[in-house]
Coordinates of C-alpha atoms and ligand atoms in Angstrom, one line a residue:
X1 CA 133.8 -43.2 36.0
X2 CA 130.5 -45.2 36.4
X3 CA 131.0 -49.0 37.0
X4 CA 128.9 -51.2 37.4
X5 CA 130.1 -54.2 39.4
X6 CA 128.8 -58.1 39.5
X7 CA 129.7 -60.9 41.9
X8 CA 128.6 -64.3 41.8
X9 CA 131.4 -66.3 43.7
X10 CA 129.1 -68.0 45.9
X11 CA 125.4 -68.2 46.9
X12 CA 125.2 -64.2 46.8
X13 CA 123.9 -63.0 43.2
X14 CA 124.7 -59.1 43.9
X15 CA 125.3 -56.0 41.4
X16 CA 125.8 -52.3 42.2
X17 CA 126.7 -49.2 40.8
X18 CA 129.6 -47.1 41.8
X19 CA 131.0 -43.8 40.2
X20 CA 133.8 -42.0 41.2
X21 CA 134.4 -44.1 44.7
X22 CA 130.7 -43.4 45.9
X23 CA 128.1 -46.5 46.0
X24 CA 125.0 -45.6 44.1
X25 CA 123.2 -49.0 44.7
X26 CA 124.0 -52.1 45.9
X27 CA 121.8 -55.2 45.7
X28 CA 122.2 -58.7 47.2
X29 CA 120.3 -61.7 47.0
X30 CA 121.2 -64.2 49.4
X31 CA 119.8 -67.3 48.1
X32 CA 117.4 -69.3 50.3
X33 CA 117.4 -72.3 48.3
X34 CA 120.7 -74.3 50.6
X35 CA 119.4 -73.5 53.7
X36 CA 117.8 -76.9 54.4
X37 CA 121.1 -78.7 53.1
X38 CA 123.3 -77.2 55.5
X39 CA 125.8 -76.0 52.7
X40 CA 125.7 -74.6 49.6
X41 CA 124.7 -76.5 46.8
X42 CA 127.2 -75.6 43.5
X43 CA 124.7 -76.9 40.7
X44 CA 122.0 -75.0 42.4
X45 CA 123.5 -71.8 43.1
X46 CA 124.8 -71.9 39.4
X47 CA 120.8 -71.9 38.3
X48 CA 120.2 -69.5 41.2
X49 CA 122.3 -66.0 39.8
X50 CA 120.9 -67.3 35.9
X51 CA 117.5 -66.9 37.6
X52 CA 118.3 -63.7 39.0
X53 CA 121.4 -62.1 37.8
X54 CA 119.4 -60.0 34.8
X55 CA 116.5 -58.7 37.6
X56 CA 119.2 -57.6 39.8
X57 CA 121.4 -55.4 37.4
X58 CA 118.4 -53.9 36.2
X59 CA 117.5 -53.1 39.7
X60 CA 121.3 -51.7 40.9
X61 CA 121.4 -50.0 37.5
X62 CA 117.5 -48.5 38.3
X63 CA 118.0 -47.8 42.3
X64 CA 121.1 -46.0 40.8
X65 CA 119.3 -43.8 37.9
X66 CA 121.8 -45.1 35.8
X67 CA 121.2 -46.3 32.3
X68 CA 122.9 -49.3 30.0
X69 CA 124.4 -47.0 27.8
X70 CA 126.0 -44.3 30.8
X71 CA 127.6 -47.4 32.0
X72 CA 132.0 -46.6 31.5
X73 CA 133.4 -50.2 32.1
X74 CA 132.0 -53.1 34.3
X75 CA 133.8 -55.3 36.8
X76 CA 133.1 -58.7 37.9
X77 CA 134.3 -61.6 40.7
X78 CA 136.7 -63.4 39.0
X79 CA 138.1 -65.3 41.5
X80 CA 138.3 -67.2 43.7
X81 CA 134.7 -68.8 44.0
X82 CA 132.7 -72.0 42.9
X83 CA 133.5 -72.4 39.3
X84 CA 130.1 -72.7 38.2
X85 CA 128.6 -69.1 39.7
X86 CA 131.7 -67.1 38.6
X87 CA 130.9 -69.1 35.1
X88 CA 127.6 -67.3 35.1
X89 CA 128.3 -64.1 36.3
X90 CA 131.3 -63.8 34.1
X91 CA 129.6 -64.4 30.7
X92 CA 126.8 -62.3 31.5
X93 CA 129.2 -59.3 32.4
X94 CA 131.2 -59.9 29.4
X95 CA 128.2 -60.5 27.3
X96 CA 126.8 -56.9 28.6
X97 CA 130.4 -55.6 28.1
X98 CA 130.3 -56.4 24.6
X99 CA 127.4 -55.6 23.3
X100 CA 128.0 -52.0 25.1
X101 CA 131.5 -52.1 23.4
X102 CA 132.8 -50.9 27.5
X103 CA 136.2 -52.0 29.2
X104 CA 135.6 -54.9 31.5
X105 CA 137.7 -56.1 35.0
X106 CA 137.8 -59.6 36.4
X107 CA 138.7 -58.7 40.1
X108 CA 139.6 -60.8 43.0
X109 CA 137.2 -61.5 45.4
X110 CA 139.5 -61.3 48.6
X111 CA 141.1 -58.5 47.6
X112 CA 137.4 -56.7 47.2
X113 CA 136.8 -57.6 50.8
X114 CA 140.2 -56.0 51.5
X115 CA 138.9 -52.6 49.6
X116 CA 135.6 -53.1 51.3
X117 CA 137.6 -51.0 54.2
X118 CA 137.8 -48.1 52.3
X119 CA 133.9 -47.6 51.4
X120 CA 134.3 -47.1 55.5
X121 CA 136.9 -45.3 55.7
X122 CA 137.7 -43.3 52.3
X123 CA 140.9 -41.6 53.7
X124 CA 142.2 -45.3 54.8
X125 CA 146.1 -45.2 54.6
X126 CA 148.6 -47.2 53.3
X127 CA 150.0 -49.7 54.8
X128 CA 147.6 -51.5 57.4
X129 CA 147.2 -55.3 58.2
X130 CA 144.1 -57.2 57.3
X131 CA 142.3 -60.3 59.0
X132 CA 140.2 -61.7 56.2
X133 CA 137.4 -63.8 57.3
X134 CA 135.4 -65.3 55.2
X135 CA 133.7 -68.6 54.4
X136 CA 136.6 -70.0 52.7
X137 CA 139.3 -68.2 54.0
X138 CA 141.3 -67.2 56.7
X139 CA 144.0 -65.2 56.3
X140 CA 146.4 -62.3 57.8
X141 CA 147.2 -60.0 55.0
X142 CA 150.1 -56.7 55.1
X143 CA 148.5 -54.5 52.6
X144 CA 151.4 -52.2 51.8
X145 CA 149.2 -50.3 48.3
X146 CA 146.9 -51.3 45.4
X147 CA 148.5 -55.0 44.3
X148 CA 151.1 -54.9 47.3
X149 CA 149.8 -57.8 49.3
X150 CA 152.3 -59.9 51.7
X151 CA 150.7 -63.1 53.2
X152 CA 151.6 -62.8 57.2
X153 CA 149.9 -66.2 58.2
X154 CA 146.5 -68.3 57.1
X155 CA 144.3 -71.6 58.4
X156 CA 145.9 -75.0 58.2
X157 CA 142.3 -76.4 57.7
X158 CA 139.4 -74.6 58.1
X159 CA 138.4 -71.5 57.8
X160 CA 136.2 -69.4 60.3
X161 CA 133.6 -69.3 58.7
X162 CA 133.8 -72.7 57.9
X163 CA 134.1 -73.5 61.8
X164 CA 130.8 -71.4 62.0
X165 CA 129.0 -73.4 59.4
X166 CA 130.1 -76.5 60.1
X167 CA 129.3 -76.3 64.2
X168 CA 126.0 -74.5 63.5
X169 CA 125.2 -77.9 61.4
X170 CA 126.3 -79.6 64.8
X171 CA 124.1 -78.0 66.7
X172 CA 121.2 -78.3 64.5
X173 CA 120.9 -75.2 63.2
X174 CA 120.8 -73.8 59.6
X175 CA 123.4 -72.3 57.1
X176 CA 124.8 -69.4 57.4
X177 CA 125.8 -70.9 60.5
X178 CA 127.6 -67.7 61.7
X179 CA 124.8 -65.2 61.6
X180 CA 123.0 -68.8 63.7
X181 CA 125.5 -69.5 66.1
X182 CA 125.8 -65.8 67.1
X183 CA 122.0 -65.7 67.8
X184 CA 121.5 -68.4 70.1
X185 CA 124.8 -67.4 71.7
X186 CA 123.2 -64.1 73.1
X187 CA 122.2 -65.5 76.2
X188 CA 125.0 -68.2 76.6
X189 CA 127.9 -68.4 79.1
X190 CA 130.9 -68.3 76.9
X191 CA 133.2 -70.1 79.8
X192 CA 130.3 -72.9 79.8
X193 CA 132.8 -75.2 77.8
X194 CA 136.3 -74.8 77.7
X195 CA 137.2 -75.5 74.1
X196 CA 140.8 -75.6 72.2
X197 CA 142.5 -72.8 71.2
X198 CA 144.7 -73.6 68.2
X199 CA 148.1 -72.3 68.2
X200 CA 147.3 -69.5 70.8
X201 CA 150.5 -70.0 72.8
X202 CA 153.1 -69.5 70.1
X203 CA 153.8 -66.7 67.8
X204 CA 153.7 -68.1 64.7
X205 CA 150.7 -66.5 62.7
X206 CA 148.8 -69.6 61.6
X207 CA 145.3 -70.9 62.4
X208 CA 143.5 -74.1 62.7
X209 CA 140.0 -74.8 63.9
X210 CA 139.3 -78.1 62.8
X211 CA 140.4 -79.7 66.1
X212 CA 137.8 -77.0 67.4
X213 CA 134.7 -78.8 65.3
X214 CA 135.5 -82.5 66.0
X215 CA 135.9 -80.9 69.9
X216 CA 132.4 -79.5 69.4
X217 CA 131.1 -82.6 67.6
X218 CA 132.5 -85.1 70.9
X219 CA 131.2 -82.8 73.6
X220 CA 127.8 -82.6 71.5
X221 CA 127.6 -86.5 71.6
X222 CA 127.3 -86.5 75.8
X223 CA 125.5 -83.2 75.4
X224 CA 122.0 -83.7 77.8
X225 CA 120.1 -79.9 78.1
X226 CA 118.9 -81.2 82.0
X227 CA 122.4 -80.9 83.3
X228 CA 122.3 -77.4 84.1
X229 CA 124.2 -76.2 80.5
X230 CA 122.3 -74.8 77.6
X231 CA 122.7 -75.6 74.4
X232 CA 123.3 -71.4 74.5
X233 CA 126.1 -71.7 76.6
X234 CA 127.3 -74.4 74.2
X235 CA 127.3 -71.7 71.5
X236 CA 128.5 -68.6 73.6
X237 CA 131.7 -70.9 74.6
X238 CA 132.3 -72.3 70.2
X239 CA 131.7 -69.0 69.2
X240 CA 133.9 -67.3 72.0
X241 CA 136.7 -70.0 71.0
X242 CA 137.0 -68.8 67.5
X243 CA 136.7 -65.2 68.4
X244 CA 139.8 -65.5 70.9
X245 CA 141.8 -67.3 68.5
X246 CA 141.0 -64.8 65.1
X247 CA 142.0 -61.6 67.9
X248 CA 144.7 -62.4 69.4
X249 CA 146.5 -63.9 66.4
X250 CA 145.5 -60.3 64.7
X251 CA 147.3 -58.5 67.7
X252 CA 150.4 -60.5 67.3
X253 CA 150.2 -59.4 63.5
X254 CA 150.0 -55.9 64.0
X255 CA 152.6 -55.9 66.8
X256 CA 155.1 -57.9 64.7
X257 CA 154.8 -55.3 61.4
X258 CA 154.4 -52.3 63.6
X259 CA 151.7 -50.8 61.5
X260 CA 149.2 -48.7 63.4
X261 CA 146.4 -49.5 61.0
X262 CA 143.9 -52.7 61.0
X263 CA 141.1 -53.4 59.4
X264 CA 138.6 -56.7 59.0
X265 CA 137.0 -57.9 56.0
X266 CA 134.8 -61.1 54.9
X267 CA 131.8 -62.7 56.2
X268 CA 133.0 -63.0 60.0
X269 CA 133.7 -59.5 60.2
X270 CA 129.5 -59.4 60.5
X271 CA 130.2 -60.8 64.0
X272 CA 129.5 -58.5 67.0
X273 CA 131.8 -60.2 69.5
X274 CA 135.0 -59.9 67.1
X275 CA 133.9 -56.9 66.9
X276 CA 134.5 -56.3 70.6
X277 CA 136.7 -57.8 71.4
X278 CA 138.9 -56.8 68.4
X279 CA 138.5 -53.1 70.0
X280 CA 139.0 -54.3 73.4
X281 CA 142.5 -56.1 73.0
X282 CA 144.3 -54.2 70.1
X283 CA 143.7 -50.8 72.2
X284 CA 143.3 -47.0 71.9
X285 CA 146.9 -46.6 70.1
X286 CA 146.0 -48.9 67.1
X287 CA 143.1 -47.3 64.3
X288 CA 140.5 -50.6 64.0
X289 CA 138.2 -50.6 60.7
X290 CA 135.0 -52.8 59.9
X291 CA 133.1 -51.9 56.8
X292 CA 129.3 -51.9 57.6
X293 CA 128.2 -55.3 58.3
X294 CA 125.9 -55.2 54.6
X295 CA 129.8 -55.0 53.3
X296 CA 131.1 -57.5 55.3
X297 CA 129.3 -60.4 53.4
X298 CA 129.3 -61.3 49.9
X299 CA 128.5 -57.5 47.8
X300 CA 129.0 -55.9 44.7
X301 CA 129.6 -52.9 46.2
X302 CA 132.9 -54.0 47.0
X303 CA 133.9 -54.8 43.4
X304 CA 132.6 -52.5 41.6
X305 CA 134.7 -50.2 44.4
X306 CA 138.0 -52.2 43.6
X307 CA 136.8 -52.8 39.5
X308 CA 137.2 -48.8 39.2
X309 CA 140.2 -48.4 40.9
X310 CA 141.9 -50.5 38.2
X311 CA 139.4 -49.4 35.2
X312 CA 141.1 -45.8 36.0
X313 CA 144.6 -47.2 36.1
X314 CA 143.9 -48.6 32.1
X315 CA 144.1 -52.5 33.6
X316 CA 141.5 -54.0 32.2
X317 CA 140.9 -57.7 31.3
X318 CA 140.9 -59.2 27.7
X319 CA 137.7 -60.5 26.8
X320 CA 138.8 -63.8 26.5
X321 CA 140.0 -64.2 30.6
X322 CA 139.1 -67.2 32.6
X323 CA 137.6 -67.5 35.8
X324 CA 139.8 -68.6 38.3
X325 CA 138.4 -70.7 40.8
X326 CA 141.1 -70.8 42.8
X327 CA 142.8 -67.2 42.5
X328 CA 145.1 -66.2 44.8
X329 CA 146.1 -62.6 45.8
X330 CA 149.7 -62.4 45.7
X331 CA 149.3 -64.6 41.7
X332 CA 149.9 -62.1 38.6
X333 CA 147.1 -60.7 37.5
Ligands
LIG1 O1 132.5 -63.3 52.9 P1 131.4 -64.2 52.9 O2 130.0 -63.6 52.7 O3 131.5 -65.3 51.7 C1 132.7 -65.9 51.4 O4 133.4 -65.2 50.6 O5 133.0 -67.0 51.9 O6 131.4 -65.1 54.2 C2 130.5 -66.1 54.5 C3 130.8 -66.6 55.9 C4 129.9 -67.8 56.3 O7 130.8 -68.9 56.7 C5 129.1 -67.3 57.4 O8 128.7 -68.2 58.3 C6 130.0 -66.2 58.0 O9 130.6 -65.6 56.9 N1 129.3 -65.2 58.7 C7 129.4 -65.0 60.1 C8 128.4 -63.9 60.4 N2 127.8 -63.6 59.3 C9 128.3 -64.3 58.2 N3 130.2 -65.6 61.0 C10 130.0 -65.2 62.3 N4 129.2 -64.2 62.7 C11 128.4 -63.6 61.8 N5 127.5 -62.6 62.2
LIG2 ZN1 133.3 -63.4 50.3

């Protein structure tokens, strides 16, 4: 089946083609226009993917060799996301679903993420545990099958890759804050600063890293570069902070289900020190998955993956569905 998929949840306009399970393109544009407001902008992105959605089809549909009219069904983000971008890319994928008279799939962002695994690892098994980390969420998922989802544990507050953003902003660096922090961290003594750990001494499966950013934010206000730390060090010990919380609460997952399996999906999963250290403290007798760190971010890749999968099953969407802004994966779909 050729599919081509479309995500537009964010500030990522993206499109690629996928047949059969193999990616035959995959374009991203990560738009430059929120850098200097620390955030994403809604309204703008919005005007961003109308700007650019049409160039980048025609360019996933081109790198591909893949014409309009070869095209079996398309899939698109439907949720969750900024309602705004999924607005856009929705009506154009329906629009170019219609006029090619093709089935269409709204798919769930997170659960993409999830699948982004398998473009990894194509013989992936059944069931495995998940830390999702993305900008908006952070979450602990048992992925027992396609549409089996059990929610092990998430943040009270803030997720991740929120904590990225936000202490990058902190620190006077620019959004994303992850790929920012992790940069100026290289050189940083991560036991500079001993910052909180939320919830690390129980066993309940639940984040929280707001107390982390206001921590950040007080320390930052004595902060004097002459005193012998670096504002490095400063990000080596946030970024270490997060990383120890997001690991060890994934170890207590896995040991609690018992599955041997684990995988990490979302933006964070782009960070080299979870990366580590996840490899490091879940050990030899546990199978640890990434997908490649252009998967780990916002892709279409990743939908047009999942969008298939379903296409082949016969579940495609109505015409008429709705984005959903705030879609969750365990909610009917
Ligand atoms: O999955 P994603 O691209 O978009 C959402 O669905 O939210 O994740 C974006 C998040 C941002 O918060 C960004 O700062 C973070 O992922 N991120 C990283 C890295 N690359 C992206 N965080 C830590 N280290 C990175 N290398
Ligand atoms: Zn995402």
């Amino acid at each position: 089946m050729i599919v081509l998929g479309i995500e537009s949840s964010c500030d990522e306009t993206a499109a690629a083609v996928c047949v059969d399970g193999q990616i035959l393109s995959s374009i991203v544009n990560s738009q430059e226009i929120h850098r200097r407001f620390g955030g994403v902008v809604p309204e703008l992105a919005s005007r961003e993917h109308e700007r650019f959605l049409n160039r980048i089809v025609e360019q996933a549909l081109r790198e591909a060799g893949i014409s309009t009219s070869e095209l079996d069904g398309i899939a698109v983000t439907q949720g969750p996301g900024l309602a705004g971008t999924l607005l856009t890319g929705v009506c154009f994928a329906k629009g170019l679903a219609l006029s090619l008279d093709i089935p269409i799939v709204g798919v769930n962002h997170l659960e993409a993420h999830i699948f982004a695994n398998f473009l990894a690892e194509p013989d992936l098994k059944f069931p495995f545990v998940c830390l999702l980390v993305s900008g908006g969420h952070t979450q602990l998922w048992y992925v027992g099958g396609l549409g089996n989802y059990r929610l092990l544990g998430e943040s009270r507050d803030d997720a991740a890759g929120e904590a990225f953003d936000k202490g990058a902003r902190v620190l006077g660096l620019n959004y994303p804050g992850g790929p920012a922090i992790e940069k100026l961290a290289q050189n940083g003594d991560p036991k500079a600063v001993d910052f909180p750990r939320a919830f690390i001494k129980t066993n309940i499966l639940e984040f929280s890293f707001s107390g982390l950013k206001t921590a950040l934010l007080y320390f930052m206000d004595g902060f004097s570069p002459e005193e012998g730390m670096s504002l490095s060090d400063v990000a080596a010990s946030y970024q270490a902070a997060i990383i120890d919380v997001l690991v060890y609460k994934l170890n207590q997952a896995v040991r609690q289900t018992g599955v041997r399996t684990c995988v990490i999906a979302g933006g964070v999963a782009a960070n080299k020190l979870l990366r580590s250290s996840v490899a490091d403290v879940l050990g030899q007798d546990i199978k640890v998955l990434f997908p490649d760190i252009a998967l780990c971010t916002d892709n279409a890749a990743m939908v047009g993956y999942l969008g298939e999968k379903y296409l082949n099953d016969g579940q495609n969407s109505k015409i008429s569905f709705p984005i959903k802004p705030n879609f969750s994966l365990i909610s009917e779909r």
